[in-house]
C-alpha cells in the first residue's frame, strides 16, 4: 500500500515539474486578467467614498503630534 502511495506521489511530482512555463495564450489570459483587475481597482480607488476616506486618513497622518 505504501509503495502505491509513493508511486502516485512521484507521478504527481513529475507532472507538476514537467511544466516548462506559460504558453502565449496563458500570457494573454493573464495579461487580460491583470488589466481587468487594475481597471476595477482604479474605479474603486477613485470613487468618492474611498477618496474621502483616503484624504481623511492622510490628513490625520499629517496632523499627528509627536
PDB file of N, CA and C in Angstrom:
ATOM      1  N   UNK A   1       0.827  -1.189   0.000  1.00  0.00           N
ATOM      2  CA  UNK A   1       0.000   0.000   0.000  1.00  0.00           C
ATOM      3  C   UNK A   1       0.877   1.261   0.000  1.00  0.00           C
ATOM      4  N   UNK A   2       1.928   1.248   0.821  1.00  0.00           N
ATOM      5  CA  UNK A   2       2.826   2.391   0.910  1.00  0.00           C
ATOM      6  C   UNK A   2       3.530   2.616  -0.428  1.00  0.00           C
ATOM      7  N   UNK A   3       3.903   1.535  -1.101  1.00  0.00           N
ATOM      8  CA  UNK A   3       4.576   1.645  -2.403  1.00  0.00           C
ATOM      9  C   UNK A   3       3.654   2.298  -3.440  1.00  0.00           C
ATOM     10  N   UNK A   4       2.374   1.966  -3.382  1.00  0.00           N
ATOM     11  CA  UNK A   4       1.416   2.555  -4.324  1.00  0.00           C
ATOM     12  C   UNK A   4       1.265   4.051  -4.088  1.00  0.00           C
ATOM     13  N   UNK A   5       1.238   4.437  -2.818  1.00  0.00           N
ATOM     14  CA  UNK A   5       1.108   5.858  -2.493  1.00  0.00           C
ATOM     15  C   UNK A   5       2.367   6.609  -2.927  1.00  0.00           C
ATOM     16  N   UNK A   6       3.534   6.029  -2.660  1.00  0.00           N
ATOM     17  CA  UNK A   6       4.787   6.663  -3.081  1.00  0.00           C
ATOM     18  C   UNK A   6       4.847   6.808  -4.598  1.00  0.00           C
ATOM     19  N   UNK A   7       4.421   5.774  -5.309  1.00  0.00           N
ATOM     20  CA  UNK A   7       4.400   5.835  -6.774  1.00  0.00           C
ATOM     21  C   UNK A   7       3.460   6.915  -7.275  1.00  0.00           C
ATOM     22  N   UNK A   8       2.306   7.037  -6.639  1.00  0.00           N
ATOM     23  CA  UNK A   8       1.349   8.067  -7.027  1.00  0.00           C
ATOM     24  C   UNK A   8       1.933   9.455  -6.770  1.00  0.00           C
ATOM     25  N   UNK A   9       2.557   9.647  -5.607  1.00  0.00           N
ATOM     26  CA  UNK A   9       3.156  10.939  -5.275  1.00  0.00           C
ATOM     27  C   UNK A   9       4.268  11.279  -6.270  1.00  0.00           C
ATOM     28  N   UNK A  10       5.103  10.322  -6.606  1.00  0.00           N
ATOM     29  CA  UNK A  10       6.175  10.563  -7.575  1.00  0.00           C
ATOM     30  C   UNK A  10       5.623  10.962  -8.935  1.00  0.00           C
ATOM     31  N   UNK A  11       4.569  10.295  -9.361  1.00  0.00           N
ATOM     32  CA  UNK A  11       3.988  10.637 -10.661  1.00  0.00           C
ATOM     33  C   UNK A  11       3.378  12.034 -10.638  1.00  0.00           C
ATOM     34  N   UNK A  12       2.782  12.420  -9.531  1.00  0.00           N
ATOM     35  CA  UNK A  12       2.223  13.762  -9.423  1.00  0.00           C
ATOM     36  C   UNK A  12       3.327  14.822  -9.429  1.00  0.00           C
ATOM     37  N   UNK A  13       4.427  14.533  -8.748  1.00  0.00           N
ATOM     38  CA  UNK A  13       5.555  15.467  -8.725  1.00  0.00           C
ATOM     39  C   UNK A  13       6.127  15.629 -10.119  1.00  0.00           C
ATOM     40  N   UNK A  14       6.250  14.538 -10.862  1.00  0.00           N
ATOM     41  CA  UNK A  14       6.769  14.616 -12.229  1.00  0.00           C
ATOM     42  C   UNK A  14       5.858  15.463 -13.118  1.00  0.00           C
ATOM     43  N   UNK A  15       4.555  15.307 -12.938  1.00  0.00           N
ATOM     44  CA  UNK A  15       3.613  16.086 -13.752  1.00  0.00           C
ATOM     45  C   UNK A  15       3.724  17.572 -13.449  1.00  0.00           C
ATOM     46  N   UNK A  16       3.862  17.892 -12.193  1.00  0.00           N
ATOM     47  CA  UNK A  16       3.955  19.298 -11.811  1.00  0.00           C
ATOM     48  C   UNK A  16       5.265  19.900 -12.292  1.00  0.00           C
ATOM     49  N   UNK A  17       6.344  19.183 -12.168  1.00  0.00           N
ATOM     50  CA  UNK A  17       7.658  19.698 -12.559  1.00  0.00           C
ATOM     51  C   UNK A  17       7.854  19.757 -14.065  1.00  0.00           C
ATOM     52  N   UNK A  18       7.047  19.034 -14.820  1.00  0.00           N
ATOM     53  CA  UNK A  18       7.251  18.991 -16.264  1.00  0.00           C
ATOM     54  C   UNK A  18       6.767  20.249 -16.975  1.00  0.00           C
ATOM     55  N   UNK A  19       6.086  21.150 -16.272  1.00  0.00           N
ATOM     56  CA  UNK A  19       5.604  22.374 -16.892  1.00  0.00           C
ATOM     57  C   UNK A  19       6.783  23.291 -17.165  1.00  0.00           C
ATOM     58  N   UNK A  20       6.993  23.626 -18.416  1.00  0.00           N
ATOM     59  CA  UNK A  20       8.136  24.433 -18.814  1.00  0.00           C
ATOM     60  C   UNK A  20       7.848  25.922 -18.835  1.00  0.00           C
ATOM     61  N   UNK A  21       6.662  26.332 -18.462  1.00  0.00           N
ATOM     62  CA  UNK A  21       6.311  27.744 -18.476  1.00  0.00           C
ATOM     63  C   UNK A  21       4.982  27.964 -19.169  1.00  0.00           C
ATOM     64  N   UNK A  22       4.576  29.212 -19.169  1.00  0.00           N
ATOM     65  CA  UNK A  22       3.292  29.537 -19.773  1.00  0.00           C
ATOM     66  C   UNK A  22       3.408  29.646 -21.286  1.00  0.00           C
ATOM     67  N   UNK A  23       2.353  29.273 -21.939  1.00  0.00           N
ATOM     68  CA  UNK A  23       2.287  29.427 -23.387  1.00  0.00           C
ATOM     69  C   UNK A  23       1.778  30.831 -23.706  1.00  0.00           C
ATOM     70  N   UNK A  24       1.769  31.173 -24.957  1.00  0.00           N
ATOM     71  CA  UNK A  24       1.333  32.501 -25.377  1.00  0.00           C
ATOM     72  C   UNK A  24      -0.106  32.772 -24.975  1.00  0.00           C
ATOM     73  N   UNK A  25      -0.970  31.792 -25.102  1.00  0.00           N
ATOM     74  CA  UNK A  25      -2.371  32.000 -24.726  1.00  0.00           C
ATOM     75  C   UNK A  25      -2.511  32.213 -23.224  1.00  0.00           C
ATOM     76  N   UNK A  26      -1.695  31.539 -22.424  1.00  0.00           N
ATOM     77  CA  UNK A  26      -1.749  31.751 -20.981  1.00  0.00           C
ATOM     78  C   UNK A  26      -1.261  33.146 -20.622  1.00  0.00           C
ATOM     79  N   UNK A  27      -0.233  33.632 -21.319  1.00  0.00           N
ATOM     80  CA  UNK A  27       0.229  35.006 -21.110  1.00  0.00           C
ATOM     81  C   UNK A  27      -0.879  35.992 -21.468  1.00  0.00           C
ATOM     82  N   UNK A  28      -1.574  35.735 -22.558  1.00  0.00           N
ATOM     83  CA  UNK A  28      -2.644  36.640 -22.990  1.00  0.00           C
ATOM     84  C   UNK A  28      -3.768  36.678 -21.956  1.00  0.00           C
ATOM     85  N   UNK A  29      -4.175  35.521 -21.487  1.00  0.00           N
ATOM     86  CA  UNK A  29      -5.244  35.468 -20.486  1.00  0.00           C
ATOM     87  C   UNK A  29      -4.784  36.126 -19.191  1.00  0.00           C
ATOM     88  N   UNK A  30      -3.556  35.884 -18.784  1.00  0.00           N
ATOM     89  CA  UNK A  30      -3.036  36.507 -17.577  1.00  0.00           C
ATOM     90  C   UNK A  30      -2.956  38.010 -17.701  1.00  0.00           C
ATOM     91  N   UNK A  31      -2.560  38.502 -18.858  1.00  0.00           N
ATOM     92  CA  UNK A  31      -2.482  39.941 -19.095  1.00  0.00           C
ATOM     93  C   UNK A  31      -3.865  40.578 -19.068  1.00  0.00           C
ATOM     94  N   UNK A  32      -4.822  39.936 -19.693  1.00  0.00           N
ATOM     95  CA  UNK A  32      -6.193  40.457 -19.697  1.00  0.00           C
ATOM     96  C   UNK A  32      -6.756  40.475 -18.281  1.00  0.00           C
ATOM     97  N   UNK A  33      -6.509  39.424 -17.516  1.00  0.00           N
ATOM     98  CA  UNK A  33      -6.994  39.374 -16.141  1.00  0.00           C
ATOM     99  C   UNK A  33      -6.348  40.460 -15.287  1.00  0.00           C
ATOM    100  N   UNK A  34      -5.060  40.689 -15.478  1.00  0.00           N
ATOM    101  CA  UNK A  34      -4.368  41.740 -14.724  1.00  0.00           C
ATOM    102  C   UNK A  34      -4.910  43.112 -15.091  1.00  0.00           C
ATOM    103  N   UNK A  35      -5.170  43.344 -16.368  1.00  0.00           N
ATOM    104  CA  UNK A  35      -5.725  44.631 -16.793  1.00  0.00           C
ATOM    105  C   UNK A  35      -7.137  44.839 -16.251  1.00  0.00           C
ATOM    106  N   UNK A  36      -7.932  43.789 -16.254  1.00  0.00           N
ATOM    107  CA  UNK A  36      -9.289  43.894 -15.707  1.00  0.00           C
ATOM    108  C   UNK A  36      -9.241  44.187 -14.219  1.00  0.00           C
ATOM    109  N   UNK A  37      -8.357  43.524 -13.497  1.00  0.00           N
ATOM    110  CA  UNK A  37      -8.214  43.778 -12.063  1.00  0.00           C
ATOM    111  C   UNK A  37      -7.754  45.212 -11.814  1.00  0.00           C
ATOM    112  N   UNK A  38      -6.825  45.700 -12.625  1.00  0.00           N
ATOM    113  CA  UNK A  38      -6.340  47.074 -12.485  1.00  0.00           C
ATOM    114  C   UNK A  38      -7.460  48.080 -12.747  1.00  0.00           C
ATOM    115  N   UNK A  39      -8.289  47.815 -13.738  1.00  0.00           N
ATOM    116  CA  UNK A  39      -9.402  48.720 -14.037  1.00  0.00           C
ATOM    117  C   UNK A  39     -10.406  48.763 -12.887  1.00  0.00           C
ATOM    118  N   UNK A  40     -10.728  47.610 -12.338  1.00  0.00           N
ATOM    119  CA  UNK A  40     -11.657  47.570 -11.203  1.00  0.00           C
ATOM    120  C   UNK A  40     -11.051  48.281 -10.003  1.00  0.00           C
ATOM    121  N   UNK A  41      -9.787  48.034  -9.728  1.00  0.00           N
ATOM    122  CA  UNK A  41      -9.120  48.681  -8.613  1.00  0.00           C
ATOM    123  C   UNK A  41      -9.079  50.193  -8.800  1.00  0.00           C
ATOM    124  N   UNK A  42      -8.822  50.654 -10.004  1.00  0.00           N
ATOM    125  CA  UNK A  42      -8.804  52.089 -10.294  1.00  0.00           C
ATOM    126  C   UNK A  42     -10.173  52.707 -10.026  1.00  0.00           C
ATOM    127  N   UNK A  43     -11.236  52.032 -10.475  1.00  0.00           N
ATOM    128  CA  UNK A  43     -12.583  52.546 -10.259  1.00  0.00           C
ATOM    129  C   UNK A  43     -12.911  52.617  -8.768  1.00  0.00           C
ATOM    130  N   UNK A  44     -12.474  51.611  -8.011  1.00  0.00           N
ATOM    131  CA  UNK A  44     -12.751  51.600  -6.575  1.00  0.00           C
ATOM    132  C   UNK A  44     -11.990  52.719  -5.880  1.00  0.00           C
ATOM    133  N   UNK A  45     -10.714  52.854  -6.203  1.00  0.00           N
ATOM    134  CA  UNK A  45      -9.884  53.846  -5.518  1.00  0.00           C
ATOM    135  C   UNK A  45     -10.305  55.270  -5.877  1.00  0.00           C
ATOM    136  N   UNK A  46     -10.768  55.494  -7.088  1.00  0.00           N
ATOM    137  CA  UNK A  46     -11.171  56.839  -7.483  1.00  0.00           C
ATOM    138  C   UNK A  46     -12.630  57.137  -7.172  1.00  0.00           C
ATOM    139  N   UNK A  47     -13.354  56.222  -6.540  1.00  0.00           N
ATOM    140  CA  UNK A  47     -14.737  56.503  -6.153  1.00  0.00           C
ATOM    141  C   UNK A  47     -14.744  57.512  -5.012  1.00  0.00           C
ATOM    142  N   UNK A  48     -15.820  58.252  -4.889  1.00  0.00           N
ATOM    143  CA  UNK A  48     -15.901  59.341  -3.915  1.00  0.00           C
ATOM    144  C   UNK A  48     -15.754  58.859  -2.471  1.00  0.00           C
ATOM    145  N   UNK A  49     -16.423  57.782  -2.040  1.00  0.00           N
ATOM    146  CA  UNK A  49     -16.253  57.365  -0.637  1.00  0.00           C
ATOM    147  C   UNK A  49     -14.812  56.967  -0.295  1.00  0.00           C
ATOM    148  N   UNK A  50     -14.153  56.286  -1.211  1.00  0.00           N
ATOM    149  CA  UNK A  50     -12.774  55.863  -0.959  1.00  0.00           C
ATOM    150  C   UNK A  50     -11.838  57.067  -0.983  1.00  0.00           C
ATOM    151  N   UNK A  51     -12.069  57.993  -1.902  1.00  0.00           N
ATOM    152  CA  UNK A  51     -11.234  59.192  -1.970  1.00  0.00           C
ATOM    153  C   UNK A  51     -11.340  60.002  -0.685  1.00  0.00           C
ATOM    154  N   UNK A  52     -12.561  60.187  -0.162  1.00  0.00           N
ATOM    155  CA  UNK A  52     -12.688  60.962   1.072  1.00  0.00           C
ATOM    156  C   UNK A  52     -12.088  60.221   2.251  1.00  0.00           C
ATOM    157  N   UNK A  53     -12.188  58.889   2.276  1.00  0.00           N
ATOM    158  CA  UNK A  53     -11.564  58.125   3.359  1.00  0.00           C
ATOM    159  C   UNK A  53     -10.048  58.241   3.298  1.00  0.00           C
ATOM    160  N   UNK A  54      -9.487  58.169   2.096  1.00  0.00           N
ATOM    161  CA  UNK A  54      -8.040  58.322   1.942  1.00  0.00           C
ATOM    162  C   UNK A  54      -7.576  59.727   2.308  1.00  0.00           C
ATOM    163  N   UNK A  55      -8.356  60.726   1.929  1.00  0.00           N
ATOM    164  CA  UNK A  55      -7.995  62.101   2.267  1.00  0.00           C
ATOM    165  C   UNK A  55      -8.021  62.331   3.770  1.00  0.00           C
ATOM    166  N   UNK A  56      -9.040  61.797   4.440  1.00  0.00           N
ATOM    167  CA  UNK A  56      -9.103  61.970   5.895  1.00  0.00           C
ATOM    168  C   UNK A  56      -7.974  61.202   6.579  1.00  0.00           C
ATOM    169  N   UNK A  57      -7.634  60.052   6.062  1.00  0.00           N
ATOM    170  CA  UNK A  57      -6.522  59.280   6.617  1.00  0.00           C
ATOM    171  C   UNK A  57      -5.199  60.030   6.455  1.00  0.00           C
ATOM    172  N   UNK A  58      -4.991  60.608   5.285  1.00  0.00           N
ATOM    173  CA  UNK A  58      -3.785  61.397   5.049  1.00  0.00           C
ATOM    174  C   UNK A  58      -3.749  62.638   5.932  1.00  0.00           C
ATOM    175  N   UNK A  59      -4.883  63.294   6.081  1.00  0.00           N
ATOM    176  CA  UNK A  59      -4.943  64.493   6.912  1.00  0.00           C
ATOM    177  C   UNK A  59      -4.603  64.157   8.361  1.00  0.00           C
ATOM    178  N   UNK A  60      -5.152  63.051   8.867  1.00  0.00           N
ATOM    179  CA  UNK A  60      -4.852  62.628  10.233  1.00  0.00           C
ATOM    180  C   UNK A  60      -3.375  62.255  10.396  1.00  0.00           C
ATOM    181  N   UNK A  61      -2.818  61.636   9.375  1.00  0.00           N
ATOM    182  CA  UNK A  61      -1.403  61.236   9.449  1.00  0.00           C
ATOM    183  C   UNK A  61      -0.493  62.458   9.436  1.00  0.00           C
ATOM    184  N   UNK A  62      -0.834  63.461   8.655  1.00  0.00           N
ATOM    185  CA  UNK A  62      -0.017  64.668   8.569  1.00  0.00           C
ATOM    186  C   UNK A  62      -0.186  65.574   9.792  1.00  0.00           C
ATOM    187  N   UNK A  63      -1.327  65.486  10.448  1.00  0.00           N
ATOM    188  CA  UNK A  63      -1.590  66.311  11.626  1.00  0.00           C
ATOM    189  C   UNK A  63      -1.200  65.604  12.927  1.00  0.00           C
ATOM    190  N   UNK A  64      -0.511  64.497  12.830  1.00  0.00           N
ATOM    191  CA  UNK A  64      -0.137  63.751  14.038  1.00  0.00           C
ATOM    192  C   UNK A  64       0.848  64.549  14.872  1.00  0.00           C
ATOM    193  N   UNK A  65       0.665  64.460  16.198  1.00  0.00           N
ATOM    194  CA  UNK A  65       1.559  65.170  17.110  1.00  0.00           C
ATOM    195  C   UNK A  65       2.636  64.210  17.592  1.00  0.00           C
ATOM    196  N   UNK A  66       3.864  64.690  17.635  1.00  0.00           N
ATOM    197  CA  UNK A  66       4.981  63.872  18.073  1.00  0.00           C
ATOM    198  C   UNK A  66       5.448  64.308  19.421  1.00  0.00           C
TER     199      UNK A  66
END
